[in-house]
mmCIF file of C-alpha atoms in Angstrom:
data_model
loop_
_atom_site.group_PDB
_atom_site.id
_atom_site.type_symbol
_atom_site.label_atom_id
_atom_site.label_comp_id
_atom_site.label_asym_id
_atom_site.label_seq_id
_atom_site.Cartn_x
_atom_site.Cartn_y
_atom_site.Cartn_z
ATOM 1 C CA MET R 1 84.964 -121.693 -228.116
ATOM 2 C CA LEU R 2 86.476 -122.677 -231.423
ATOM 3 C CA THR R 3 87.553 -119.104 -232.183
ATOM 4 C CA GLY R 4 90.398 -120.243 -234.464
ATOM 5 C CA LEU R 5 87.890 -122.024 -236.667
ATOM 6 C CA HIS R 6 85.457 -119.081 -236.574
ATOM 7 C CA ARG R 7 88.141 -116.734 -237.944
ATOM 8 C CA ARG R 8 88.916 -118.819 -241.045
ATOM 9 C CA ARG R 9 86.895 -116.857 -243.572
ATOM 10 C CA GLY R 10 87.171 -119.146 -246.598
ATOM 11 C CA LEU R 11 86.366 -122.240 -244.565
ATOM 12 C CA GLN R 12 83.405 -120.442 -242.947
ATOM 13 C CA LEU R 13 81.945 -119.582 -246.360
ATOM 14 C CA PHE R 14 82.205 -123.270 -247.217
ATOM 15 C CA LEU R 15 80.573 -124.263 -243.898
ATOM 16 C CA GLY R 16 77.778 -121.785 -244.620
ATOM 17 C CA LEU R 17 77.184 -123.410 -247.991
ATOM 18 C CA LEU R 18 77.229 -126.884 -246.415
ATOM 19 C CA THR R 19 74.787 -125.772 -243.690
ATOM 20 C CA GLY R 20 72.499 -124.380 -246.366
ATOM 21 C CA ILE R 21 72.608 -127.590 -248.401
ATOM 22 C CA VAL R 22 71.563 -129.639 -245.363
ATOM 23 C CA PHE R 23 68.928 -127.019 -244.405
ATOM 24 C CA GLY R 24 67.496 -126.964 -247.947
ATOM 25 C CA PHE R 25 67.485 -130.762 -248.107
ATOM 26 C CA LEU R 26 65.562 -130.910 -244.817
ATOM 27 C CA LEU R 27 63.091 -128.185 -245.839
ATOM 28 C CA GLN R 28 62.289 -130.048 -249.070
ATOM 29 C CA LYS R 29 61.904 -133.381 -247.282
ATOM 30 C CA GLY R 30 59.628 -131.699 -244.748
ATOM 31 C CA GLY R 31 57.358 -130.428 -247.523
ATOM 32 C CA VAL R 32 57.681 -126.797 -246.415
ATOM 33 C CA THR R 33 58.989 -125.710 -249.829
ATOM 34 C CA ARG R 34 55.368 -126.162 -250.997
ATOM 35 C CA TYR R 35 52.830 -123.337 -251.321
ATOM 36 C CA GLU R 36 50.055 -125.765 -250.261
ATOM 37 C CA VAL R 37 51.804 -126.626 -247.002
ATOM 38 C CA ILE R 38 52.515 -123.005 -246.013
ATOM 39 C CA VAL R 39 49.034 -121.739 -246.902
ATOM 40 C CA GLY R 40 47.510 -124.863 -245.324
ATOM 41 C CA GLN R 41 49.275 -123.952 -242.079
ATOM 42 C CA LEU R 42 47.974 -120.377 -242.147
ATOM 43 C CA LEU R 43 44.453 -121.698 -242.839
ATOM 44 C CA LEU R 44 44.994 -124.076 -239.883
ATOM 45 C CA VAL R 45 44.265 -127.214 -241.928
ATOM 46 C CA ASP R 46 47.862 -128.571 -242.157
ATOM 47 C CA PHE R 47 50.183 -128.181 -239.156
ATOM 48 C CA THR R 48 53.407 -129.328 -240.867
ATOM 49 C CA VAL R 49 55.092 -125.890 -240.613
ATOM 50 C CA VAL R 50 54.442 -125.569 -236.876
ATOM 51 C CA LYS R 51 55.533 -129.178 -236.256
ATOM 52 C CA VAL R 52 58.838 -128.579 -238.090
ATOM 53 C CA MET R 53 59.464 -125.237 -236.367
ATOM 54 C CA LEU R 54 58.604 -126.354 -232.832
ATOM 55 C CA SER R 55 60.663 -129.570 -233.059
ATOM 56 C CA ALA R 56 63.604 -127.526 -234.378
ATOM 57 C CA VAL R 57 63.234 -125.056 -231.504
ATOM 58 C CA VAL R 58 62.983 -127.684 -228.750
ATOM 59 C CA VAL R 59 65.955 -129.726 -230.025
ATOM 60 C CA GLY R 60 67.983 -126.610 -230.805
ATOM 61 C CA MET R 61 67.217 -125.058 -227.409
ATOM 62 C CA LEU R 62 68.417 -128.127 -225.497
ATOM 63 C CA GLY R 63 71.750 -128.439 -227.320
ATOM 64 C CA VAL R 64 72.556 -124.750 -227.608
ATOM 65 C CA HIS R 65 71.897 -124.060 -223.912
ATOM 66 C CA ILE R 66 73.923 -127.134 -222.835
ATOM 67 C CA MET R 67 76.823 -125.878 -224.977
ATOM 68 C CA LYS R 68 76.360 -122.364 -223.548
ATOM 69 C CA SER R 69 76.478 -123.742 -219.993
ATOM 70 C CA LEU R 70 79.703 -125.581 -220.905
ATOM 71 C CA GLY R 71 81.210 -122.388 -222.341
ATOM 72 C CA LEU R 72 81.424 -123.823 -225.874
ATOM 73 C CA VAL R 73 79.214 -121.270 -227.650
ATOM 74 C CA GLU R 74 78.072 -117.656 -227.465
ATOM 75 C CA LEU R 75 74.408 -116.714 -227.924
ATOM 76 C CA HIS R 76 73.399 -114.153 -230.547
ATOM 77 C CA PRO R 77 69.981 -112.785 -229.537
ATOM 78 C CA LYS R 78 68.668 -110.260 -232.054
ATOM 79 C CA PRO R 79 68.546 -106.665 -230.748
ATOM 80 C CA ASP R 80 65.138 -105.767 -232.185
ATOM 81 C CA SER R 81 62.558 -103.815 -230.205
ATOM 82 C CA ILE R 82 59.091 -105.118 -229.377
ATOM 83 C CA GLY R 83 57.548 -102.369 -231.541
ATOM 84 C CA SER R 84 59.605 -103.377 -234.575
ATOM 85 C CA VAL R 85 58.764 -107.084 -234.344
ATOM 86 C CA VAL R 86 55.038 -106.364 -233.909
ATOM 87 C CA VAL R 87 54.910 -104.175 -237.041
ATOM 88 C CA GLY R 88 57.422 -106.329 -238.952
ATOM 89 C CA GLY R 89 55.685 -109.549 -237.938
ATOM 90 C CA LEU R 90 52.275 -108.373 -239.192
ATOM 91 C CA LEU R 91 53.715 -107.114 -242.517
ATOM 92 C CA PHE R 92 55.723 -110.306 -242.886
ATOM 93 C CA GLY R 93 52.736 -112.508 -242.053
ATOM 94 C CA ALA R 94 50.514 -110.804 -244.633
ATOM 95 C CA GLY R 95 53.178 -111.218 -247.320
ATOM 96 C CA PHE R 96 53.876 -114.795 -246.191
ATOM 97 C CA ALA R 97 50.218 -115.697 -246.859
ATOM 98 C CA ALA R 98 50.167 -114.020 -250.295
ATOM 99 C CA MET R 99 53.503 -115.423 -251.463
ATOM 100 C CA GLY R 100 53.085 -118.814 -249.782
ATOM 101 C CA TYR R 101 56.794 -119.004 -249.004
ATOM 102 C CA CYS R 102 59.211 -117.333 -246.578
ATOM 103 C CA PRO R 103 62.704 -116.023 -247.436
ATOM 104 C CA GLY R 104 64.403 -119.384 -246.776
ATOM 105 C CA THR R 105 61.745 -121.704 -248.164
ATOM 106 C CA LEU R 106 61.261 -119.619 -251.325
ATOM 107 C CA VAL R 107 64.853 -120.410 -252.310
ATOM 108 C CA GLY R 108 64.195 -124.097 -251.632
ATOM 109 C CA ALA R 109 60.924 -123.854 -253.585
ATOM 110 C CA VAL R 110 62.803 -122.601 -256.654
ATOM 111 C CA GLY R 111 65.143 -125.601 -256.242
ATOM 112 C CA ASN R 112 62.021 -127.746 -256.134
ATOM 113 C CA GLY R 113 60.867 -126.257 -259.473
ATOM 114 C CA TYR R 114 58.174 -123.956 -258.066
ATOM 115 C CA LEU R 115 58.878 -120.941 -260.242
ATOM 116 C CA ASP R 116 56.273 -118.590 -258.709
ATOM 117 C CA ALA R 117 58.648 -118.483 -255.727
ATOM 118 C CA ALA R 118 61.245 -116.740 -257.936
ATOM 119 C CA ALA R 119 58.822 -113.830 -258.462
ATOM 120 C CA GLY R 120 58.371 -113.771 -254.679
ATOM 121 C CA GLY R 121 62.148 -113.677 -254.259
ATOM 122 C CA ALA R 122 62.383 -110.651 -256.546
ATOM 123 C CA GLY R 123 59.714 -109.016 -254.350
ATOM 124 C CA VAL R 124 61.685 -109.792 -251.177
ATOM 125 C CA LEU R 125 64.767 -108.122 -252.708
ATOM 126 C CA LEU R 126 62.693 -105.039 -253.558
ATOM 127 C CA GLY R 127 61.090 -105.002 -250.094
ATOM 128 C CA ALA R 128 64.520 -105.258 -248.443
ATOM 129 C CA GLY R 129 65.738 -102.406 -250.687
ATOM 130 C CA ILE R 130 62.719 -100.236 -249.770
ATOM 131 C CA PHE R 131 63.425 -100.876 -246.099
ATOM 132 C CA ALA R 132 67.067 -99.851 -246.527
ATOM 133 C CA ALA R 133 65.908 -96.616 -248.178
ATOM 134 C CA LEU R 134 63.498 -95.893 -245.288
ATOM 135 C CA TYR R 135 65.923 -96.987 -242.565
ATOM 136 C CA GLY R 136 67.454 -93.579 -241.825
ATOM 137 C CA ARG R 137 64.032 -92.126 -240.952
ATOM 138 C CA LEU R 138 62.638 -95.227 -239.191
ATOM 139 C CA GLN R 139 65.717 -95.799 -237.083
ATOM 140 C CA LYS R 140 65.411 -92.623 -235.036
ATOM 141 C CA ARG R 141 61.945 -93.323 -233.639
ATOM 142 C CA VAL R 142 59.852 -96.159 -234.993
ATOM 143 C CA LEU R 143 62.311 -99.017 -234.658
ATOM 144 C CA ARG R 144 63.018 -98.214 -231.003
ATOM 145 C CA ILE R 145 59.469 -98.371 -229.646
ATOM 146 C CA ALA R 146 59.417 -100.599 -226.529
ATOM 147 C CA GLN R 147 63.070 -101.596 -226.507
ATOM 148 C CA PRO R 148 63.443 -104.197 -223.719
ATOM 149 C CA ARG R 149 66.177 -103.693 -221.084
ATOM 150 C CA SER R 150 67.659 -107.074 -221.945
ATOM 151 C CA LEU R 151 67.223 -109.266 -224.968
ATOM 152 C CA THR R 152 66.635 -112.738 -223.560
ATOM 153 C CA ILE R 153 63.861 -113.790 -221.197
ATOM 154 C CA PRO R 154 66.259 -115.273 -218.568
ATOM 155 C CA GLU R 155 68.204 -111.956 -218.467
ATOM 156 C CA LEU R 156 64.978 -109.951 -218.156
ATOM 157 C CA LEU R 157 63.804 -112.125 -215.256
ATOM 158 C CA ASN R 158 67.337 -112.206 -213.859
ATOM 159 C CA VAL R 159 67.302 -116.002 -213.493
ATOM 160 C CA ASN R 160 69.488 -118.896 -214.652
ATOM 161 C CA ARG R 161 68.773 -119.771 -218.313
ATOM 162 C CA TRP R 162 67.546 -123.257 -217.378
ATOM 163 C CA VAL R 163 64.794 -121.808 -215.165
ATOM 164 C CA VAL R 164 63.240 -120.546 -218.413
ATOM 165 C CA ALA R 165 64.543 -123.144 -220.891
ATOM 166 C CA ILE R 166 63.176 -126.225 -219.093
ATOM 167 C CA PRO R 167 59.578 -124.926 -218.751
ATOM 168 C CA ALA R 168 59.782 -123.595 -222.344
ATOM 169 C CA MET R 169 60.804 -127.032 -223.652
ATOM 170 C CA VAL R 170 58.064 -128.741 -221.620
ATOM 171 C CA PHE R 171 55.536 -126.211 -222.973
ATOM 172 C CA ILE R 172 56.648 -126.827 -226.585
ATOM 173 C CA LEU R 173 56.504 -130.612 -226.150
ATOM 174 C CA LEU R 174 52.981 -130.374 -224.701
ATOM 175 C CA LEU R 175 51.952 -128.090 -227.569
ATOM 176 C CA LEU R 176 53.374 -130.578 -230.113
ATOM 177 C CA TRP R 177 51.581 -133.447 -228.385
ATOM 178 C CA TRP R 178 48.290 -131.506 -228.537
ATOM 179 C CA ILE R 179 48.813 -130.515 -232.196
ATOM 180 C CA ASP R 180 49.693 -134.116 -233.105
ATOM 181 C CA GLY R 181 46.399 -135.190 -231.538
ATOM 182 C CA LEU R 182 44.512 -132.853 -233.894
ATOM 183 C CA GLY R 183 45.563 -135.174 -236.731
ATOM 184 C CA ARG R 184 46.216 -132.332 -239.218
ATOM 185 C CA MET F 1 70.287 -145.029 -247.773
ATOM 186 C CA GLY F 2 66.711 -145.538 -248.982
ATOM 187 C CA PHE F 3 65.465 -142.706 -246.762
ATOM 188 C CA LEU F 4 67.253 -140.189 -249.002
ATOM 189 C CA THR F 5 64.958 -141.053 -251.902
ATOM 190 C CA GLU F 6 61.722 -140.787 -249.916
ATOM 191 C CA VAL F 7 59.546 -137.839 -250.972
ATOM 192 C CA ARG F 8 58.569 -136.748 -247.449
ATOM 193 C CA TRP F 9 60.001 -137.241 -244.004
ATOM 194 C CA SER F 10 58.153 -136.863 -240.719
ATOM 195 C CA PRO F 11 57.991 -133.152 -239.783
ATOM 196 C CA TYR F 12 59.373 -134.087 -236.352
ATOM 197 C CA VAL F 13 62.455 -135.731 -237.918
ATOM 198 C CA VAL F 14 62.964 -132.710 -240.186
ATOM 199 C CA GLY F 15 62.551 -130.304 -237.246
ATOM 200 C CA ALA F 16 64.941 -132.299 -235.042
ATOM 201 C CA GLY F 17 67.453 -132.283 -237.921
ATOM 202 C CA ILE F 18 67.224 -128.480 -238.165
ATOM 203 C CA GLY F 19 67.675 -128.300 -234.379
ATOM 204 C CA VAL F 20 70.875 -130.388 -234.541
ATOM 205 C CA LEU F 21 72.056 -128.295 -237.509
ATOM 206 C CA SER F 22 71.644 -125.193 -235.335
ATOM 207 C CA TRP F 23 73.921 -126.745 -232.658
ATOM 208 C CA LEU F 24 76.598 -127.115 -235.332
ATOM 209 C CA THR F 25 76.268 -123.547 -236.618
ATOM 210 C CA PHE F 26 76.676 -122.128 -233.089
ATOM 211 C CA LEU F 27 79.624 -124.447 -232.373
ATOM 212 C CA LEU F 28 81.512 -124.404 -235.664
ATOM 213 C CA SER F 29 80.606 -121.002 -237.112
ATOM 214 C CA ASP F 30 79.491 -118.880 -234.097
ATOM 215 C CA LYS F 31 76.333 -118.109 -236.078
ATOM 216 C CA ALA F 32 72.589 -118.644 -235.838
ATOM 217 C CA ILE F 33 70.680 -119.830 -238.915
ATOM 218 C CA GLY F 34 68.902 -116.962 -240.695
ATOM 219 C CA CYS F 35 67.968 -116.087 -244.258
ATOM 220 C CA SER F 36 66.609 -112.586 -244.721
ATOM 221 C CA THR F 37 69.809 -110.568 -244.148
ATOM 222 C CA ALA F 38 71.200 -112.222 -247.296
ATOM 223 C CA PHE F 39 68.321 -110.613 -249.234
ATOM 224 C CA SER F 40 69.316 -107.192 -247.842
ATOM 225 C CA ARG F 41 72.897 -107.748 -248.901
ATOM 226 C CA THR F 42 71.799 -108.842 -252.381
ATOM 227 C CA SER F 43 69.485 -105.826 -252.692
ATOM 228 C CA GLY F 44 72.536 -103.682 -251.934
ATOM 229 C CA MET F 45 74.572 -105.469 -254.611
ATOM 230 C CA LEU F 46 71.792 -104.825 -257.152
ATOM 231 C CA GLY F 47 71.430 -101.235 -255.920
ATOM 232 C CA ARG F 48 75.132 -100.668 -256.518
ATOM 233 C CA LEU F 49 74.644 -101.815 -260.116
ATOM 234 C CA PHE F 50 71.507 -99.827 -260.898
ATOM 235 C CA ARG F 51 71.558 -96.823 -258.562
ATOM 236 C CA GLY F 52 75.285 -96.268 -258.238
ATOM 237 C CA ARG F 53 77.938 -97.095 -255.665
ATOM 238 C CA ASP F 54 77.629 -93.806 -253.728
ATOM 239 C CA ARG F 55 73.901 -94.170 -253.046
ATOM 240 C CA ILE F 56 74.502 -97.581 -251.482
ATOM 241 C CA GLU F 57 77.722 -96.834 -249.613
ATOM 242 C CA SER F 58 76.261 -93.727 -247.966
ATOM 243 C CA ASN F 59 73.112 -95.597 -246.826
ATOM 244 C CA PRO F 60 73.215 -96.274 -243.048
ATOM 245 C CA TYR F 61 71.519 -99.662 -243.452
ATOM 246 C CA TYR F 62 74.045 -100.929 -245.976
ATOM 247 C CA ARG F 63 76.834 -99.643 -243.752
ATOM 248 C CA GLN F 64 75.451 -101.939 -241.057
ATOM 249 C CA PHE F 65 74.842 -104.848 -243.491
ATOM 250 C CA PRO F 66 77.351 -104.308 -246.330
ATOM 251 C CA PRO F 67 76.496 -105.849 -249.702
ATOM 252 C CA VAL F 68 79.047 -108.657 -249.518
ATOM 253 C CA ILE F 69 78.930 -112.424 -249.727
ATOM 254 C CA ASP F 70 79.133 -113.821 -246.190
ATOM 255 C CA TRP F 71 78.362 -117.053 -244.311
ATOM 256 C CA GLU F 72 74.594 -116.487 -244.384
ATOM 257 C CA TRP F 73 74.592 -115.594 -248.089
ATOM 258 C CA MET F 74 76.303 -118.909 -248.802
ATOM 259 C CA LEU F 75 73.723 -120.635 -246.581
ATOM 260 C CA VAL F 76 70.881 -119.239 -248.695
ATOM 261 C CA LEU F 77 72.650 -120.391 -251.876
ATOM 262 C CA GLY F 78 73.028 -123.803 -250.237
ATOM 263 C CA ILE F 79 69.266 -124.022 -249.583
ATOM 264 C CA PHE F 80 68.680 -123.942 -253.341
ATOM 265 C CA ILE F 81 71.232 -126.709 -253.928
ATOM 266 C CA GLY F 82 69.981 -128.846 -251.027
ATOM 267 C CA ALA F 83 66.317 -128.608 -252.024
ATOM 268 C CA LEU F 84 67.179 -129.363 -255.662
ATOM 269 C CA LEU F 85 69.258 -132.374 -254.575
ATOM 270 C CA SER F 86 66.479 -133.682 -252.341
ATOM 271 C CA ALA F 87 63.846 -133.225 -255.066
ATOM 272 C CA LEU F 88 66.064 -134.942 -257.676
ATOM 273 C CA LEU F 89 66.799 -137.902 -255.393
ATOM 274 C CA SER F 90 63.110 -138.495 -254.689
ATOM 275 C CA GLY F 91 61.809 -137.659 -258.183
ATOM 276 C CA ASP F 92 59.865 -134.755 -256.654
ATOM 277 C CA LEU F 93 61.311 -132.072 -258.974
ATOM 278 C CA ASP F 94 58.191 -130.589 -260.493
ATOM 279 C CA PRO F 95 58.727 -127.416 -262.584
ATOM 280 C CA ARG F 96 55.543 -125.313 -262.604
ATOM 281 C CA TRP F 97 54.453 -121.685 -262.434
ATOM 282 C CA VAL F 98 51.169 -122.000 -260.541
ATOM 283 C CA PRO F 99 50.615 -124.103 -257.384
ATOM 284 C CA PRO F 100 47.601 -126.461 -257.652
ATOM 285 C CA ALA F 101 45.883 -124.968 -254.577
ATOM 286 C CA TRP F 102 46.116 -121.501 -256.164
ATOM 287 C CA GLU F 103 44.855 -122.830 -259.496
ATOM 288 C CA ALA F 104 41.858 -124.498 -257.833
ATOM 289 C CA ARG F 105 40.733 -121.154 -256.417
ATOM 290 C CA PHE F 106 41.978 -118.483 -258.827
ATOM 291 C CA GLY F 107 42.592 -120.357 -262.092
ATOM 292 C CA GLY F 108 45.739 -121.356 -263.922
ATOM 293 C CA ALA F 109 46.776 -117.996 -265.420
ATOM 294 C CA VAL F 110 50.467 -117.420 -264.715
ATOM 295 C CA LEU F 111 50.662 -113.615 -264.476
ATOM 296 C CA PRO F 112 48.176 -113.098 -261.600
ATOM 297 C CA ARG F 113 49.982 -115.717 -259.542
ATOM 298 C CA LEU F 114 53.385 -114.144 -260.216
ATOM 299 C CA ALA F 115 52.032 -110.676 -259.410
ATOM 300 C CA VAL F 116 50.601 -111.789 -256.044
ATOM 301 C CA SER F 117 53.774 -113.732 -255.237
ATOM 302 C CA PHE F 118 55.859 -110.640 -256.086
ATOM 303 C CA GLY F 119 53.618 -108.347 -254.030
ATOM 304 C CA GLY F 120 53.678 -110.763 -251.093
ATOM 305 C CA GLY F 121 57.454 -110.874 -251.452
ATOM 306 C CA ILE F 122 57.699 -107.083 -251.102
ATOM 307 C CA LEU F 123 55.766 -107.257 -247.809
ATOM 308 C CA VAL F 124 57.918 -110.180 -246.640
ATOM 309 C CA GLY F 125 61.145 -108.318 -247.471
ATOM 310 C CA LEU F 126 59.927 -105.130 -245.815
ATOM 311 C CA GLY F 127 58.533 -106.967 -242.770
ATOM 312 C CA ALA F 128 61.560 -109.205 -242.271
ATOM 313 C CA ARG F 129 63.969 -106.262 -242.294
ATOM 314 C CA TRP F 130 61.613 -104.139 -240.175
ATOM 315 C CA ALA F 131 61.619 -106.917 -237.578
ATOM 316 C CA GLY F 132 65.301 -107.772 -238.052
ATOM 317 C CA GLY F 133 64.690 -111.394 -239.040
ATOM 318 C CA CYS F 134 62.311 -113.924 -240.562
ATOM 319 C CA THR F 135 60.791 -117.330 -239.850
ATOM 320 C CA SER F 136 64.268 -118.834 -239.469
ATOM 321 C CA GLY F 137 66.267 -116.004 -237.849
ATOM 322 C CA HIS F 138 63.562 -115.013 -235.343
ATOM 323 C CA GLY F 139 61.126 -117.937 -235.606
ATOM 324 C CA ILE F 140 63.618 -120.752 -235.015
ATOM 325 C CA SER F 141 67.034 -119.322 -234.040
ATOM 326 C CA GLY F 142 65.715 -116.460 -231.913
ATOM 327 C CA THR F 143 63.098 -118.453 -230.033
ATOM 328 C CA LEU F 144 65.537 -121.276 -229.248
ATOM 329 C CA GLN F 145 67.846 -118.669 -227.650
ATOM 330 C CA LEU F 146 64.853 -117.485 -225.561
ATOM 331 C CA THR F 147 64.950 -114.001 -227.105
ATOM 332 C CA LEU F 148 61.845 -112.091 -226.007
ATOM 333 C CA SER F 149 61.407 -110.155 -229.281
ATOM 334 C CA SER F 150 61.724 -113.371 -231.328
ATOM 335 C CA TRP F 151 58.876 -115.075 -229.430
ATOM 336 C CA ILE F 152 56.714 -112.004 -230.035
ATOM 337 C CA MET F 153 57.753 -111.963 -233.717
ATOM 338 C CA ALA F 154 56.757 -115.640 -234.094
ATOM 339 C CA VAL F 155 53.302 -114.909 -232.650
ATOM 340 C CA PHE F 156 52.754 -111.848 -234.881
ATOM 341 C CA ILE F 157 53.933 -113.649 -238.048
ATOM 342 C CA PHE F 158 51.185 -116.199 -237.481
ATOM 343 C CA LEU F 159 48.565 -113.608 -236.462
ATOM 344 C CA GLY F 160 49.221 -111.580 -239.631
ATOM 345 C CA GLY F 161 49.595 -114.702 -241.754
ATOM 346 C CA ILE F 162 46.415 -116.419 -240.548
ATOM 347 C CA ALA F 163 44.363 -113.225 -240.995
ATOM 348 C CA ALA F 164 45.706 -112.648 -244.521
ATOM 349 C CA ALA F 165 45.325 -116.297 -245.565
ATOM 350 C CA MET F 166 41.700 -116.324 -244.406
ATOM 351 C CA LEU F 167 41.069 -113.072 -246.334
ATOM 352 C CA ILE F 168 42.679 -114.443 -249.508
ATOM 353 C CA HIS F 169 41.296 -117.974 -249.415
ATOM 354 C CA GLY F 170 38.269 -117.653 -247.143
ATOM 355 C CA ALA F 171 38.050 -119.463 -243.806
ATOM 356 C CA PRO F 172 38.277 -123.191 -244.593
ATOM 357 C CA GLN F 173 35.131 -125.279 -244.368
ATOM 358 C CA SER F 174 35.530 -128.456 -242.335
ATOM 359 C CA GLY F 175 37.179 -131.060 -244.522
ATOM 360 C CA GLY F 176 40.194 -129.087 -245.707
ATOM 361 C CA MET F 177 41.203 -126.420 -248.190
#
């Protein structure tokens, strides 16, 4: 673990900016800063978004789990309950279809000149603010519905991470191969 | 370096690039790529301006995610710069208020499009914070770590998104949108 590097706050802010520049560059080159591409995915006529996401996941999974096995990195699984991702996912999905961008790609879309994404960004800020205002009440009950015992699938099954990672990567590659064959 | 000026890259190349980028963020920054927490932090910064410092500092959510500029906030700023750079290099910078696919179905008036984008944004902001992450934080970073809730989130984003898109645009006839 490069803990010395992780503690250097100023340098980390710079690395964050650099990561974002590369991420934004890739999102624009992938076409996912476009309303047409996002809505086309949700209408199942253009599979660019799923192709980008699944290739990122399969490549990311391989490298991150190798580095984890070598003791070079720590994982950071999100602590959210099943209930909160079901409700949040449906709300998010509905808004995703109406806006035609997600929180990351809307910022890239503005960089691309797509100014309707800026109105969406203002909405995301308001939505995040509304959530913060509701949080005290939601936190006690709603956000804890179906909290899993452990966060990652290998921990839940009590198996080595590769027992899950290898089949997951094979599954994603097969899915990509099938989607590619659809020609969309 | 001709590839830098191409308008589009293969989605597989772009995805693989994001995957490699995620290796670097875990290794060099001990962080997973995510975007929506930065919107929470910014909403807190704006709240401090318009609703007063006390209202924000006593809020339990902003105590957990203080309204400060951090690694992820800089990442989101970087996305704007990176996308702008890519669009400039390829001549794909195309300032416009209404996307052509929207215009084809609902007309070219600017205000309705901005209103729907804003309303969709509210749901996205609410949903992302409700779920604790978005298409990048759960959809890519969470799934690659084999987080159970992130896989479920990814499925429900698409279930909600497909249903809403079909309601808004109608189920596509064969031959495209």
